[in-house]
Amino acid sequence: MLRDYCCCLFPGRSSDSVNSVNDVVADRNPVLLVTGIAGSILHSKSKKLGGFETRVWVRLLLAELEFKNKLWSIYNHKTGYTEALDDSTEIVVPQDDYGLYAIDILDPSVMVKCVHLTGVYHFHDMIDMLVKCGYKKGTTLFGFGYDFRQSNRINKAMNDLKEKLAAAYKASGGRKVDIISHSMGGLLIKCFISLCSDVFSKYVNKWITIATPFQGAPGCINDSLLTGVQFVDGFESNFFVSRWTMHQLLVECPSIYEMLPNPDFKWEKQPEILVWRKKSKDGNTVVELERYDASTSVTIFKEALKNNELNLNGKTVGLPFNLSILDWAASTRKILNDVQLPKGIPFYSIYGTSFDTPFDVSYGSKASPIEDLTNVCHTVPQYSYVDGDGTVPAESAMADKFEAVERVGVQAGHRELLRDEKVFEHIKKWLGVSDKKKVHSRTSRVTDLYSGQKL
């Protein structure tokens, strides 16, 4: 998810590699790849100058400057959309290569391809794997990128997904679609099932999801709202978007609020935000540990972010914790809690294991307590960890509340699951394109334990 997104020829945009439905009759169901948060290329499109477009996510050259000028946004509570502060532009997702371009290599510049920076190679390996299995771009293979700043149930995303499913269905000669989603893309699909169940039933054959935070991603999301995300560490961070610059975007993103830990879920242990506070009592200074769970965390969000603001081209914009977005996200959470998978559509889930995954997040210490909660936003966090993929706890990714055909735990990180060979073997088996009748791995016992179990 967030912190995990961070050969000089680009395969996939040449017409030689694509067969139209007029040339080839589809011999299998089409596959639609649905990405998660930060997993789509975003362009800033000028409302003038003939609609000139500039890539603003992801780019490794001039990243910070372009991000601030073009991508910083503010939520419009009247429309439910997050809108760019630069009102001369709009944010769009490129639709090249049947939607695959936007989710393939997130910075497709020549330099990145030459050095093969795997950090921005997103669905690239999975696309290659599916092409080698006989899938054909534009006939049986499609991608769905979207503006991941927005809510997972916003009208544009729902309508765009309707159109993409219909296009894949038509291009393949009327065959139903197999969806493969990653991370937050699974939440978008759940919203689609709830709001467009008839369309889902009409066009979808089966659904495979990978590393979806069905009940939220407590440590990563709580901290993202308070201190931001550092995508790149060390020397390379000087060439990418800074933690604080990213933070100013995330505070106004409905999608982030929709991945807060679900307060209605029966966690094995409730996730918490902890703050060591310096206080004055009866004329004495004391240090106390304050605890906030999913139902009370709004208290610290409001206080810590009350003075949060950004400066863009000399203009100051206040960005406190957004209660309007929180209300919207609460309605989204109700949809996610109540959704039912239509009968007859098989569901499969892959989740990551064996990686320390942030759960509780703590600020300050007994020796260096925090006096003013607004200082939390400028504090280095400390985490407690649970098992997962480094971003999504396994407990959350397993809790889809569906009757799954199979749930499989794979030892890989959140983004690495998209290029893991064990994941590929399972996907090929479920799609019916693998010669192997049995996947041999250390995860097979996990599969047996959770297959068909309703969580």
Coordinates of N, CA and C in Angstrom, one line a residue, residues 278-286 371:
K278 N 3.3 15.1 28.7 CA 3.8 15.9 29.8 C 2.7 16.8 30.3
K279 N 2.3 16.7 31.5 CA 1.2 17.5 32.1 C 1.6 18.1 33.4
S280 N 0.8 19.1 33.8 CA 1.0 19.7 35.1 C -0.2 19.3 35.9
K281 N 0.0 18.7 37.1 CA -1.1 18.4 38.0 C -0.7 18.9 39.4
D282 N -1.6 19.7 40.0 CA -1.4 20.2 41.3 C 0.0 20.9 41.5
G283 N 0.4 21.6 40.5 CA 1.7 22.3 40.5 C 2.9 21.4 40.2
N284 N 2.6 20.1 40.0 CA 3.7 19.2 39.7 C 3.7 18.7 38.2
T285 N 4.8 18.4 37.7 CA 4.9 17.9 36.3 C 4.9 16.4 36.3
V286 N 4.0 15.8 35.6 CA 3.8 14.4 35.5 C 3.9 13.9 34.0
E371 N 4.3 17.6 25.1 CA 3.4 18.5 25.9 C 2.3 19.0 25.1

